[in-house]
mmCIF file with all atom_site columns, C-alpha atoms in Angstrom:
data_model
loop_
_atom_site.group_PDB
_atom_site.id
_atom_site.type_symbol
_atom_site.label_atom_id
_atom_site.label_alt_id
_atom_site.label_comp_id
_atom_site.label_asym_id
_atom_site.label_entity_id
_atom_site.label_seq_id
_atom_site.pdbx_PDB_ins_code
_atom_site.Cartn_x
_atom_site.Cartn_y
_atom_site.Cartn_z
_atom_site.occupancy
_atom_site.B_iso_or_equiv
_atom_site.pdbx_formal_charge
_atom_site.auth_seq_id
_atom_site.auth_comp_id
_atom_site.auth_asym_id
_atom_site.auth_atom_id
_atom_site.pdbx_PDB_model_num
ATOM 1  C CA . MET A 1 1  ? 7.139   -14.571 19.414 1.00 59.00 ? 1  MET A CA 1
ATOM 2  C CA . ASN A 1 2  ? 5.421   -11.342 18.788 1.00 76.00 ? 2  ASN A CA 1
ATOM 3  C CA . ASN A 1 3  ? 1.981   -11.151 17.257 1.00 82.00 ? 3  ASN A CA 1
ATOM 4  C CA . LYS A 1 4  ? 1.167   -8.623  14.718 1.00 88.00 ? 4  LYS A CA 1
ATOM 5  C CA . PHE A 1 5  ? -2.399  -8.305  16.035 1.00 91.00 ? 5  PHE A CA 1
ATOM 6  C CA . LYS A 1 6  ? -3.479  -8.686  19.717 1.00 92.00 ? 6  LYS A CA 1
ATOM 7  C CA . ILE A 1 7  ? -6.532  -10.759 20.900 1.00 93.00 ? 7  ILE A CA 1
ATOM 8  C CA . ASN A 1 8  ? -9.710  -8.614  20.827 1.00 93.00 ? 8  ASN A CA 1
ATOM 9  C CA . GLN A 1 9  ? -8.148  -5.973  18.560 1.00 93.00 ? 9  GLN A CA 1
ATOM 10 C CA . LYS A 1 10 ? -10.273 -4.455  15.892 1.00 94.00 ? 10 LYS A CA 1
ATOM 11 C CA . VAL A 1 11 ? -9.153  -5.054  12.337 1.00 95.00 ? 11 VAL A CA 1
ATOM 12 C CA . LEU A 1 12 ? -10.278 -4.334  8.667  1.00 95.00 ? 12 LEU A CA 1
ATOM 13 C CA . VAL A 1 13 ? -10.369 -7.398  6.463  1.00 95.00 ? 13 VAL A CA 1
ATOM 14 C CA . ASN A 1 14 ? -9.662  -7.397  2.768  1.00 95.00 ? 14 ASN A CA 1
ATOM 15 C CA . GLY A 1 15 ? -9.417  -10.859 1.216  1.00 94.00 ? 15 GLY A CA 1
ATOM 16 C CA . TYR A 1 16 ? -10.785 -14.395 0.995  1.00 94.00 ? 16 TYR A CA 1
ATOM 17 C CA . GLY A 1 17 ? -11.643 -16.391 4.140  1.00 93.00 ? 17 GLY A CA 1
ATOM 18 C CA . LYS A 1 18 ? -10.292 -19.851 4.429  1.00 93.00 ? 18 LYS A CA 1
ATOM 19 C CA . ASN A 1 19 ? -13.290 -21.636 5.752  1.00 92.00 ? 19 ASN A CA 1
ATOM 20 C CA . GLU A 1 20 ? -16.212 -20.297 3.621  1.00 85.00 ? 20 GLU A CA 1
ATOM 21 C CA . ASN A 1 21 ? -13.947 -18.986 0.790  1.00 90.00 ? 21 ASN A CA 1
ATOM 22 C CA . GLU A 1 22 ? -15.925 -15.697 0.744  1.00 91.00 ? 22 GLU A CA 1
ATOM 23 C CA . LEU A 1 23 ? -14.545 -12.326 -0.325 1.00 94.00 ? 23 LEU A CA 1
ATOM 24 C CA . TYR A 1 24 ? -14.555 -9.681  2.367  1.00 93.00 ? 24 TYR A CA 1
ATOM 25 C CA . VAL A 1 25 ? -13.875 -6.015  1.377  1.00 95.00 ? 25 VAL A CA 1
ATOM 26 C CA . ASN A 1 26 ? -13.298 -3.441  4.129  1.00 94.00 ? 26 ASN A CA 1
ATOM 27 C CA . LYS A 1 27 ? -15.277 -5.493  6.575  1.00 94.00 ? 27 LYS A CA 1
ATOM 28 C CA . LYS A 1 28 ? -14.679 -4.695  10.377 1.00 94.00 ? 28 LYS A CA 1
ATOM 29 C CA . GLY A 1 29 ? -14.017 -7.604  12.723 1.00 95.00 ? 29 GLY A CA 1
ATOM 30 C CA . LYS A 1 30 ? -12.317 -8.654  15.971 1.00 95.00 ? 30 LYS A CA 1
ATOM 31 C CA . VAL A 1 31 ? -9.387  -10.983 16.410 1.00 95.00 ? 31 VAL A CA 1
ATOM 32 C CA . ILE A 1 32 ? -10.443 -14.133 18.393 1.00 95.00 ? 32 ILE A CA 1
ATOM 33 C CA . GLU A 1 33 ? -7.225  -16.212 18.210 1.00 94.00 ? 33 GLU A CA 1
ATOM 34 C CA . LYS A 1 34 ? -4.066  -16.870 16.264 1.00 94.00 ? 34 LYS A CA 1
ATOM 35 C CA . ASP A 1 35 ? -2.807  -20.158 14.846 1.00 92.00 ? 35 ASP A CA 1
ATOM 36 C CA . ASP A 1 36 ? 0.964   -20.254 15.423 1.00 89.00 ? 36 ASP A CA 1
ATOM 37 C CA . PHE A 1 37 ? 1.744   -22.940 12.837 1.00 91.00 ? 37 PHE A CA 1
ATOM 38 C CA . PHE A 1 38 ? -0.105  -21.455 9.804  1.00 90.00 ? 38 PHE A CA 1
ATOM 39 C CA . LEU A 1 39 ? 0.218   -17.819 11.068 1.00 89.00 ? 39 LEU A CA 1
ATOM 40 C CA . ASP A 1 40 ? -3.489  -17.279 10.527 1.00 94.00 ? 40 ASP A CA 1
ATOM 41 C CA . TYR A 1 41 ? -6.004  -15.216 12.532 1.00 96.00 ? 41 TYR A CA 1
ATOM 42 C CA . ASN A 1 42 ? -9.526  -16.228 13.433 1.00 96.00 ? 42 ASN A CA 1
ATOM 43 C CA . ILE A 1 43 ? -11.680 -13.076 12.992 1.00 95.00 ? 43 ILE A CA 1
ATOM 44 C CA . ALA A 1 44 ? -15.219 -12.667 14.343 1.00 95.00 ? 44 ALA A CA 1
ATOM 45 C CA . PHE A 1 45 ? -17.576 -10.492 12.371 1.00 93.00 ? 45 PHE A CA 1
ATOM 46 C CA . SER A 1 46 ? -20.607 -11.121 14.661 1.00 89.00 ? 46 SER A CA 1
ATOM 47 C CA . LYS A 1 47 ? -21.334 -13.472 17.370 1.00 86.00 ? 47 LYS A CA 1
ATOM 48 C CA . ILE A 1 48 ? -22.277 -16.196 14.871 1.00 91.00 ? 48 ILE A CA 1
ATOM 49 C CA . LYS A 1 49 ? -19.886 -15.619 11.914 1.00 92.00 ? 49 LYS A CA 1
ATOM 50 C CA . SER A 1 50 ? -16.107 -16.032 12.006 1.00 93.00 ? 50 SER A CA 1
ATOM 51 C CA . ASP A 1 51 ? -13.380 -17.013 9.546  1.00 94.00 ? 51 ASP A CA 1
ATOM 52 C CA . TRP A 1 52 ? -9.656  -17.529 9.296  1.00 96.00 ? 52 TRP A CA 1
ATOM 53 C CA . PHE A 1 53 ? -7.424  -15.055 7.457  1.00 95.00 ? 53 PHE A CA 1
ATOM 54 C CA . ASN A 1 54 ? -3.873  -14.620 6.598  1.00 93.00 ? 54 ASN A CA 1
ATOM 55 C CA . GLU A 1 55 ? -1.872  -11.779 8.167  1.00 92.00 ? 55 GLU A CA 1
ATOM 56 C CA . ASN A 1 56 ? -1.668  -10.006 4.749  1.00 93.00 ? 56 ASN A CA 1
ATOM 57 C CA . CYS A 1 57 ? -5.432  -9.621  4.490  1.00 93.00 ? 57 CYS A CA 1
ATOM 58 C CA . LEU A 1 58 ? -5.721  -7.709  7.790  1.00 95.00 ? 58 LEU A CA 1
ATOM 59 C CA . LYS A 1 59 ? -5.200  -4.120  8.734  1.00 94.00 ? 59 LYS A CA 1
ATOM 60 C CA . ALA A 1 60 ? -5.245  -2.693  12.264 1.00 93.00 ? 60 ALA A CA 1
ATOM 61 C CA . ILE A 1 61 ? -7.803  0.027   13.109 1.00 90.00 ? 61 ILE A CA 1
ATOM 62 C CA . ARG A 1 62 ? -6.102  2.596   15.248 1.00 83.00 ? 62 ARG A CA 1
ATOM 63 C CA . ASN A 1 63 ? -7.666  5.717   16.878 1.00 77.00 ? 63 ASN A CA 1
ATOM 64 C CA . TYR A 1 64 ? -5.297  8.531   16.648 1.00 73.00 ? 64 TYR A CA 1
ATOM 65 C CA . LYS A 1 65 ? -5.950  11.813  18.433 1.00 70.00 ? 65 LYS A CA 1
ATOM 66 C CA . LYS A 1 66 ? -6.224  14.952  16.185 1.00 73.00 ? 66 LYS A CA 1
ATOM 67 C CA . GLY A 1 67 ? -5.076  18.360  17.228 1.00 70.00 ? 67 GLY A CA 1
ATOM 68 C CA . ASN A 1 68 ? -2.495  19.487  19.745 1.00 70.00 ? 68 ASN A CA 1
ATOM 69 C CA . LYS A 1 69 ? -1.138  16.543  21.767 1.00 64.00 ? 69 LYS A CA 1
ATOM 70 C CA . ASN A 1 70 ? 0.555   18.775  24.381 1.00 65.00 ? 70 ASN A CA 1
ATOM 71 C CA . LEU A 1 71 ? -2.640  19.797  26.113 1.00 53.00 ? 71 LEU A CA 1
#
């Protein structure tokens, strides 16, 4: 089974957390683990704070190079 997000990947979170039921808007976090049964991801915002989110609430942060890629 392929995961949409890899462990330790940086993501943007837009949605409600399942543990604290708090709204997160454009908050940066890191994927800690995935629950295969519920298809949820545990996202860490700091060393202390983490919460579970559905796949639909997450967006991957990718660093694309600008300019000429042939160099």
